[in-house]
mmCIF file of C-alpha atoms in Angstrom:
data_model
loop_
_atom_site.group_PDB
_atom_site.id
_atom_site.type_symbol
_atom_site.label_atom_id
_atom_site.label_comp_id
_atom_site.label_asym_id
_atom_site.label_seq_id
_atom_site.Cartn_x
_atom_site.Cartn_y
_atom_site.Cartn_z
ATOM 1 C CA MET A 14 23.770 39.519 17.392
ATOM 2 C CA THR A 15 24.659 39.745 21.015
ATOM 3 C CA ARG A 16 25.236 37.258 23.533
ATOM 4 C CA GLY A 17 22.094 37.642 25.316
ATOM 5 C CA THR A 18 19.889 37.148 22.038
ATOM 6 C CA ARG A 19 22.279 34.257 20.988
ATOM 7 C CA GLY A 20 21.167 32.253 24.386
ATOM 8 C CA GLY A 21 17.555 33.075 23.745
ATOM 9 C CA LEU A 22 17.572 31.860 20.095
ATOM 10 C CA LEU A 23 18.862 28.716 21.286
ATOM 11 C CA ALA A 24 16.163 28.815 23.567
ATOM 12 C CA LEU A 25 12.907 29.418 21.197
ATOM 13 C CA LEU A 26 14.840 26.701 18.988
ATOM 14 C CA LEU A 27 15.775 23.851 22.387
ATOM 15 C CA SER A 28 11.312 24.127 22.478
ATOM 16 C CA ALA A 29 9.687 24.536 19.193
ATOM 17 C CA PRO A 30 8.313 21.385 18.766
ATOM 18 C CA ALA A 31 9.669 18.573 16.507
ATOM 19 C CA VAL A 32 8.568 18.695 12.528
ATOM 20 C CA ALA A 33 6.213 15.973 11.932
ATOM 21 C CA LEU A 34 6.464 15.114 8.381
ATOM 22 C CA ALA A 35 3.730 14.112 6.990
ATOM 23 C CA ALA A 36 3.659 10.942 4.797
ATOM 24 C CA GLU A 37 2.094 8.063 2.586
ATOM 25 C CA LEU A 38 2.099 4.505 2.668
ATOM 26 C CA VAL A 39 2.209 2.809 -1.172
ATOM 27 C CA ALA A 40 2.325 -0.694 -2.241
ATOM 28 C CA THR A 41 2.761 -0.833 -6.070
ATOM 29 C CA ARG A 42 3.252 -3.272 -8.720
ATOM 30 C CA GLU A 43 6.971 -3.915 -9.828
ATOM 31 C CA THR A 44 5.569 -2.140 -13.346
ATOM 32 C CA GLY A 45 5.361 0.620 -10.918
ATOM 33 C CA GLU A 46 1.441 0.428 -10.973
ATOM 34 C CA VAL A 47 -0.294 2.041 -7.480
ATOM 35 C CA ILE A 48 -2.406 -0.792 -5.544
ATOM 36 C CA ALA A 49 -2.558 0.432 -2.242
ATOM 37 C CA ARG A 50 -2.590 4.074 -0.595
ATOM 38 C CA PHE A 51 -2.830 6.111 2.986
ATOM 39 C CA ASP A 52 -2.027 9.109 4.311
ATOM 40 C CA VAL A 53 0.125 8.712 6.970
ATOM 41 C CA ALA A 54 0.120 11.270 9.821
ATOM 42 C CA PRO A 55 3.372 11.567 12.176
ATOM 43 C CA GLY A 56 2.479 9.028 14.592
ATOM 44 C CA ALA A 57 0.367 6.810 12.877
ATOM 45 C CA GLY A 58 0.355 3.224 12.337
ATOM 46 C CA TRP A 59 -0.422 0.225 10.031
ATOM 47 C CA CYS A 60 0.047 -3.120 10.388
ATOM 48 C CA VAL A 61 0.207 -6.044 7.471
ATOM 49 C CA LEU A 62 -1.808 -8.716 8.211
ATOM 50 C CA TRP A 63 -2.039 -12.434 6.891
ATOM 51 C CA HIS A 64 -3.043 -15.956 7.971
ATOM 52 C CA HIS A 65 -0.285 -18.082 8.436
ATOM 53 C CA SER A 66 -0.001 -21.053 5.372
ATOM 54 C CA VAL A 67 -0.718 -24.187 7.850
ATOM 55 C CA LYS A 68 -2.848 -23.337 11.573
ATOM 56 C CA GLY A 69 -4.682 -20.396 8.966
ATOM 57 C CA PHE A 70 -4.888 -18.161 12.337
ATOM 58 C CA GLU A 71 -4.328 -13.838 11.298
ATOM 59 C CA VAL A 72 -0.260 -12.825 12.471
ATOM 60 C CA SER A 73 0.468 -9.089 12.633
ATOM 61 C CA ASP A 74 3.543 -6.669 11.902
ATOM 62 C CA CYS A 75 2.446 -3.447 12.676
ATOM 63 C CA TYR A 76 4.400 -0.706 11.939
ATOM 64 C CA GLU A 77 4.465 3.356 12.931
ATOM 65 C CA ASN A 78 5.395 7.075 11.118
ATOM 66 C CA ARG A 79 7.935 8.139 13.288
ATOM 67 C CA GLY A 80 9.460 11.350 11.773
ATOM 68 C CA GLY A 81 9.304 9.995 8.367
ATOM 69 C CA ARG A 82 10.520 6.501 8.623
ATOM 70 C CA MET A 83 8.726 3.510 8.510
ATOM 71 C CA VAL A 84 9.524 1.692 11.748
ATOM 72 C CA LEU A 85 8.520 -1.850 12.975
ATOM 73 C CA VAL A 86 6.885 -1.728 16.514
ATOM 74 C CA TRP A 87 5.726 -4.668 17.257
ATOM 75 C CA SER A 88 3.815 -7.883 15.824
ATOM 76 C CA HIS A 89 1.075 -10.170 17.352
ATOM 77 C CA LEU A 90 1.599 -14.415 16.879
ATOM 78 C CA PRO A 91 -0.867 -17.150 17.881
ATOM 79 C CA ASP A 92 1.260 -19.721 17.882
ATOM 80 C CA PHE A 93 4.747 -20.810 17.802
ATOM 81 C CA ALA A 94 3.541 -21.905 14.528
ATOM 82 C CA ALA A 95 6.798 -23.355 11.954
ATOM 83 C CA GLY A 96 8.445 -19.984 10.337
ATOM 84 C CA LEU A 97 7.463 -17.843 13.932
ATOM 85 C CA ASP A 98 9.520 -17.284 16.646
ATOM 86 C CA HIS A 99 10.906 -14.422 18.710
ATOM 87 C CA ILE A 100 14.500 -13.447 18.441
ATOM 88 C CA PRO A 101 15.531 -13.043 21.736
ATOM 89 C CA GLY A 102 16.840 -9.143 22.004
ATOM 90 C CA ARG A 103 14.545 -7.951 19.137
ATOM 91 C CA GLY A 104 11.547 -6.825 21.579
ATOM 92 C CA ARG A 105 10.230 -8.191 23.752
ATOM 93 C CA GLN A 106 8.144 -11.251 24.149
ATOM 94 C CA VAL A 107 5.061 -11.545 26.592
ATOM 95 C CA THR A 108 1.484 -13.455 26.299
ATOM 96 C CA ASP A 109 -1.402 -12.314 24.545
ATOM 97 C CA GLY A 110 -3.815 -14.957 27.192
ATOM 98 C CA GLN A 111 -4.440 -17.026 24.311
ATOM 99 C CA GLY A 112 -1.573 -19.287 23.769
ATOM 100 C CA GLY A 113 0.008 -17.141 21.424
ATOM 101 C CA TYR A 114 2.012 -14.107 21.573
ATOM 102 C CA PHE A 115 3.476 -10.168 21.018
ATOM 103 C CA ILE A 116 6.630 -9.198 19.831
ATOM 104 C CA LEU A 117 6.638 -5.867 21.865
ATOM 105 C CA ASP A 118 8.987 -2.685 21.538
ATOM 106 C CA ILE A 119 10.408 -3.470 18.095
ATOM 107 C CA ASP A 120 11.001 -0.694 17.531
ATOM 108 C CA GLU A 121 13.100 -0.981 14.407
ATOM 109 C CA PRO A 122 13.322 1.373 11.476
ATOM 110 C CA VAL A 123 12.916 -0.511 8.028
ATOM 111 C CA PRO A 124 15.488 0.034 5.580
ATOM 112 C CA GLY A 125 15.056 2.812 3.431
ATOM 113 C CA ASP A 126 11.373 2.993 4.817
ATOM 114 C CA ALA A 127 10.730 -0.657 2.655
ATOM 115 C CA TYR A 128 9.928 -3.789 1.253
ATOM 116 C CA VAL A 129 8.890 -6.039 -1.037
ATOM 117 C CA LEU A 130 6.531 -8.852 -0.285
ATOM 118 C CA ARG A 131 4.711 -11.923 -2.160
ATOM 119 C CA PRO A 132 1.179 -11.991 -0.811
ATOM 120 C CA GLY A 133 0.094 -15.337 -0.859
ATOM 121 C CA SER A 134 -2.511 -16.272 -2.718
ATOM 122 C CA GLY A 135 -6.294 -17.395 -1.336
ATOM 123 C CA PRO A 136 -6.717 -18.465 1.932
ATOM 124 C CA VAL A 137 -3.539 -16.449 2.745
ATOM 125 C CA ASP A 138 -5.025 -13.498 2.000
ATOM 126 C CA HIS A 139 -2.063 -10.615 3.015
ATOM 127 C CA ARG A 140 -3.614 -7.482 3.993
ATOM 128 C CA ILE A 141 -2.639 -3.374 4.977
ATOM 129 C CA ARG A 142 -5.408 -1.959 7.453
ATOM 130 C CA MET A 143 -4.899 1.085 8.648
ATOM 131 C CA GLY A 144 -7.704 2.245 11.083
ATOM 132 C CA ASP A 145 -11.232 0.749 9.372
ATOM 133 C CA ARG A 146 -9.769 0.452 6.105
ATOM 134 C CA VAL A 147 -8.385 -2.870 4.842
ATOM 135 C CA VAL A 148 -6.866 -3.597 1.134
ATOM 136 C CA SER A 149 -5.816 -7.241 0.312
ATOM 137 C CA LEU A 150 -3.251 -6.959 -1.458
ATOM 138 C CA SER A 151 -3.376 -10.952 -2.624
ATOM 139 C CA ALA A 152 -6.823 -10.071 -3.750
ATOM 140 C CA VAL A 153 -5.353 -7.732 -6.693
ATOM 141 C CA ALA A 154 -1.529 -9.070 -6.937
ATOM 142 C CA PRO A 155 -1.288 -12.840 -5.686
ATOM 143 C CA ARG A 156 2.493 -14.013 -5.745
ATOM 144 C CA GLU A 157 3.207 -10.749 -7.402
ATOM 145 C CA ARG A 158 6.552 -9.005 -6.077
ATOM 146 C CA VAL A 159 5.102 -5.941 -4.561
ATOM 147 C CA ARG A 160 7.047 -3.038 -3.248
ATOM 148 C CA ILE A 161 5.515 -1.369 0.585
ATOM 149 C CA ALA A 162 7.088 1.667 1.122
ATOM 150 C CA LEU A 163 6.282 4.812 3.220
ATOM 151 C CA VAL A 164 7.302 7.762 1.182
ATOM 152 C CA GLY A 165 7.269 11.854 2.349
ATOM 153 C CA THR A 166 4.073 13.766 0.353
ATOM 154 C CA ASP A 167 6.860 15.316 -1.625
ATOM 155 C CA ASP A 168 9.167 12.145 -2.449
ATOM 156 C CA GLU A 169 6.802 11.486 -5.169
#
């Protein structure tokens, strides 16, 4: 390979778009039973929603598929109620104009692209929302250990 050819090949590789990684968001019981599955295109996002157990308002933690990785992007907390707070240095807190706040620019990869949640029962109603589709984890697995994972479509 000549020096000019190598330079042209390098320029082609550097200008090529990054490989997009298709993935699925999968929620499973400890038994491995799938209770929710969503196709997640590169750059697409979803939120885990629930109602605060004391105040009853809805809290949101929102994620994105970034290069096949689960990344926590932002949260919405409608009040400074028990257990809810902004950790300085972890995103930036801005008002929602209604007494609550958003934590934006969290941009925190989730270790192992998965975590375990124990959905609350009744009015807590832990849910996953992607676009117009909402699945209530609390309705199908209240108080159970549920693993929420972003997996590559080749990983299963």
